[in-house]
CSV table of C-alpha atoms in Angstrom, one decimal:
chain,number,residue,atom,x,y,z
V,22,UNK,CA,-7.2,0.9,9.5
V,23,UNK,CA,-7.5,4.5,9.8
V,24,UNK,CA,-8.7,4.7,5.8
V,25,UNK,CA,-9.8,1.0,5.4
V,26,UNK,CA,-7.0,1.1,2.3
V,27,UNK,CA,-9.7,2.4,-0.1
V,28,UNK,CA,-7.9,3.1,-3.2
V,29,UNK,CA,-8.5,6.4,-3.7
V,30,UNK,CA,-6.7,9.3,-5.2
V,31,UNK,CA,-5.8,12.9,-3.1
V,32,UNK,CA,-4.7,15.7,-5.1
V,33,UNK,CA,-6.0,19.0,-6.5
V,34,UNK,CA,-9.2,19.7,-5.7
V,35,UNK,CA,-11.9,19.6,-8.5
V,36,UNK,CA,-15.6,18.6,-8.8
V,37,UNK,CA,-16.1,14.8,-9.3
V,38,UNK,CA,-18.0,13.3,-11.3
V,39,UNK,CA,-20.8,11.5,-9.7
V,40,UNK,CA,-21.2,9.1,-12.4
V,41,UNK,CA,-18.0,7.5,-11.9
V,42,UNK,CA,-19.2,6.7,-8.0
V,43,UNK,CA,-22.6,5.4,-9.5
V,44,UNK,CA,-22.3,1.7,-8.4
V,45,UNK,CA,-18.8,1.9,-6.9
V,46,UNK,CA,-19.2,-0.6,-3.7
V,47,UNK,CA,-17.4,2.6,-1.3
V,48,UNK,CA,-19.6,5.4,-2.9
V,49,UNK,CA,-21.2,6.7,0.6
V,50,UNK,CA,-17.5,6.6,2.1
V,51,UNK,CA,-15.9,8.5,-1.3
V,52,UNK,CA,-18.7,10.7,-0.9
V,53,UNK,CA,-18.6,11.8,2.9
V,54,UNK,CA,-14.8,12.0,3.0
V,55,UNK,CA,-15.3,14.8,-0.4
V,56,UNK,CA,-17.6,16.3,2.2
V,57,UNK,CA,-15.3,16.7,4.7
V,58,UNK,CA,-12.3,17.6,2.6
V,59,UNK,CA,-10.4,14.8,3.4
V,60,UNK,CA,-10.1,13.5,-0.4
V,61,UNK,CA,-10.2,16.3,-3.4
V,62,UNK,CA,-9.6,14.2,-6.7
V,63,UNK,CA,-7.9,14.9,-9.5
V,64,UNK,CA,-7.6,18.6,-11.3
V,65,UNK,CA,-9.8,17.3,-14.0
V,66,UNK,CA,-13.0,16.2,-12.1
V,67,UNK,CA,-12.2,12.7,-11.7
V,68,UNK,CA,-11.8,11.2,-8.7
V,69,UNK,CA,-10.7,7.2,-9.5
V,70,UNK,CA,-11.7,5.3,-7.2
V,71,UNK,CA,-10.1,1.7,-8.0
V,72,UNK,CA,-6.7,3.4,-8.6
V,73,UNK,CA,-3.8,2.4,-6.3
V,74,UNK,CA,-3.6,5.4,-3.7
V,75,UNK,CA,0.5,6.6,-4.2
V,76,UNK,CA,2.6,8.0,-0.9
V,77,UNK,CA,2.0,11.5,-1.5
V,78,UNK,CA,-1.7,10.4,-1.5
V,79,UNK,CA,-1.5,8.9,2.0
V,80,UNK,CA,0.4,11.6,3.6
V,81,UNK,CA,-2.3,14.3,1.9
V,82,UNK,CA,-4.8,11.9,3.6
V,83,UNK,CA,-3.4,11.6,6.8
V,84,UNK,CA,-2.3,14.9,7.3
V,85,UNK,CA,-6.4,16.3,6.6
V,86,UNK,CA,-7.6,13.5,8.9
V,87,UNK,CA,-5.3,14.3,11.5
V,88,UNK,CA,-5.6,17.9,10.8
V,89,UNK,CA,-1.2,18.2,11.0
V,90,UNK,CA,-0.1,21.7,9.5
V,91,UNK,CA,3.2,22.5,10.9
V,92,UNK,CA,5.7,22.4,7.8
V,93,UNK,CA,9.4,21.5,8.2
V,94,UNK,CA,11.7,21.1,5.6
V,95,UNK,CA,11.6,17.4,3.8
V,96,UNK,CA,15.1,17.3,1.8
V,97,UNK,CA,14.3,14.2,-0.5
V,98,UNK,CA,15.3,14.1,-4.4
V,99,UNK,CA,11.9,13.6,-6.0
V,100,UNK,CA,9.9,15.9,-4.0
V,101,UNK,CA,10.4,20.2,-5.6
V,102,UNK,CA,8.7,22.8,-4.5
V,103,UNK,CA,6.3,23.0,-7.2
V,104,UNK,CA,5.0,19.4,-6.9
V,105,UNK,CA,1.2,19.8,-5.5
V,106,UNK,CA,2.1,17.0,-3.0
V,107,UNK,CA,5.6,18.8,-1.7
V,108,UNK,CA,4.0,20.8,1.4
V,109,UNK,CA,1.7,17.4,2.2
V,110,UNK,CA,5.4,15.4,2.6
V,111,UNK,CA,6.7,18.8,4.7
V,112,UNK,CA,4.0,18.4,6.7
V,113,UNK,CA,4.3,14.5,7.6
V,114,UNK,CA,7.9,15.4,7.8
V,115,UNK,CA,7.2,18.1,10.6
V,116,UNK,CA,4.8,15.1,12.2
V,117,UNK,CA,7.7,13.0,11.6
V,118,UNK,CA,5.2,9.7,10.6
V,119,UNK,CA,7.5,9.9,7.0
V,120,UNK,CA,10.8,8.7,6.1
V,121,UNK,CA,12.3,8.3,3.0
V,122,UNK,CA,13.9,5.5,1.3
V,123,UNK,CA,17.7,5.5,1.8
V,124,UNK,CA,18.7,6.9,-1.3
V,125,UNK,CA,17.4,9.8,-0.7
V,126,UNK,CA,13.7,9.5,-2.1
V,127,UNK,CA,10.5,9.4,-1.0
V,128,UNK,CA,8.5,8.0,-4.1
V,129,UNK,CA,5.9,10.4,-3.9
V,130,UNK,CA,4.0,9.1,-7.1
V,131,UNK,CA,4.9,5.2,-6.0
V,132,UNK,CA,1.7,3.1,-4.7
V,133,UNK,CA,1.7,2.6,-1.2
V,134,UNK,CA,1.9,-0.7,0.5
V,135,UNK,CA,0.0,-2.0,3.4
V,136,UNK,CA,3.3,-2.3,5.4
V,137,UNK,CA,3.8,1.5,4.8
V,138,UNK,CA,0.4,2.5,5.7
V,139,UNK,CA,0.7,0.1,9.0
V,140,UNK,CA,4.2,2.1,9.9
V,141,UNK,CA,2.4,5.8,9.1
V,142,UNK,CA,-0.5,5.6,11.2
V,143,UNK,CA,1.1,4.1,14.0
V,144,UNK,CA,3.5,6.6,14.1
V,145,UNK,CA,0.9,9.3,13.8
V,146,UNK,CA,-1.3,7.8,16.5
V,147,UNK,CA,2.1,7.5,18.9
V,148,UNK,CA,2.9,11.1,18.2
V,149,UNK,CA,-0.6,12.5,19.0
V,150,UNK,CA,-0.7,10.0,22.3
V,151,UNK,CA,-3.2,7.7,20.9
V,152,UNK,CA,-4.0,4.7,22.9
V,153,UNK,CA,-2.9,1.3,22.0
V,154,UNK,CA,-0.4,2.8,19.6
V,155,UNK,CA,2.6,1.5,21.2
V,156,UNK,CA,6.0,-0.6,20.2
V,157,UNK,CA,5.4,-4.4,19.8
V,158,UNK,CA,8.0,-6.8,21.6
V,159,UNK,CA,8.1,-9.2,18.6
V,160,UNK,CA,11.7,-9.4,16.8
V,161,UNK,CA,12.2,-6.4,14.3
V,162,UNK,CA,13.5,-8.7,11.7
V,163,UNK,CA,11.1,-6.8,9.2
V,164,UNK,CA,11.0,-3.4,9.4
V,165,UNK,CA,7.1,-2.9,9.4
V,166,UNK,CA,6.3,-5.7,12.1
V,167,UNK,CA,6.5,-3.9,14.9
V,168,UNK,CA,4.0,-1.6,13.6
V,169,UNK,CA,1.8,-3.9,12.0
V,170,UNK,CA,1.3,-5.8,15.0
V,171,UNK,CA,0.3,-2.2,17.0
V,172,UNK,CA,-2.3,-2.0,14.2
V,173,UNK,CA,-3.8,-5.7,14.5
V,174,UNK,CA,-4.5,-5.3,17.9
């Protein structure tokens, strides 16, 4: 997958510490994507490697990957303006790779799940034309299959 699911956080940007990647088995990866501005880390320094990456996480990753900047407006309860991650889910909204869940929320702080991830990067990769990004004929009994499957193959 696009981020090979390392668990990693994305938020305000800060100096890491380096002894927390030390021995960490994705240290050259960590440390290239800080290089490229992809990942920031926390406010404090820290960067936490082995943590769950949330939503808002994801959609701050994809969005610098992808380099999506175009903002529209992303009407979802838990999301206010002065939440760091709130232009990173009006951007994905503007790529239109995000939904919400249907009450209204988006679960910003919530860890992501494979399924989601799947569903987001295919959705990405069909909006930007990329090849072999395209609907699976399987049933859509689960909502992520169809994706999932565009993933795998």
């Amino acid at each position: 997958m696009v981020c090979s699911m390392i668990p990693l956080q994305v938020a305000e940007s800060a100096e890491h510490s380096s002894a927390e990647l030390e021995h960490h088995w994705a240290k050259q990866v960590i440390e290239r994507w800080l290089d490229k501005g992809l990942i920031k880390g926390y406010s404090d320094g820290t960067i936490l490697p082995d943590n769950p990456i949330t939503r808002a996480e994801m959609v701050a990753l994809i969005n610098r990957a992808v380099g999506f900047s175009e903002q529209a407006a992303a009407h979802f309860f838990d999301v206010h303006t002065t939440d760091w991650f709130a232009r990173e889910i009006a951007v994905a909204t503007a790529a239109r790779y995000v939904n919400g869940y249907g009450d209204g929320t988006f679960l910003p702080n919530h860890p992501i799940t494979r399924q989601e991830v799947a569903v987001m990067v295919v959705r990405q990769g069909r909006r930007r034309g990329v090849p072999g990004m395209r609907r699976s004929q399987r049933s859509k009994t689960d909502w992520s299959r169809p994706r999932v499957t565009a993933v795998r193959r």
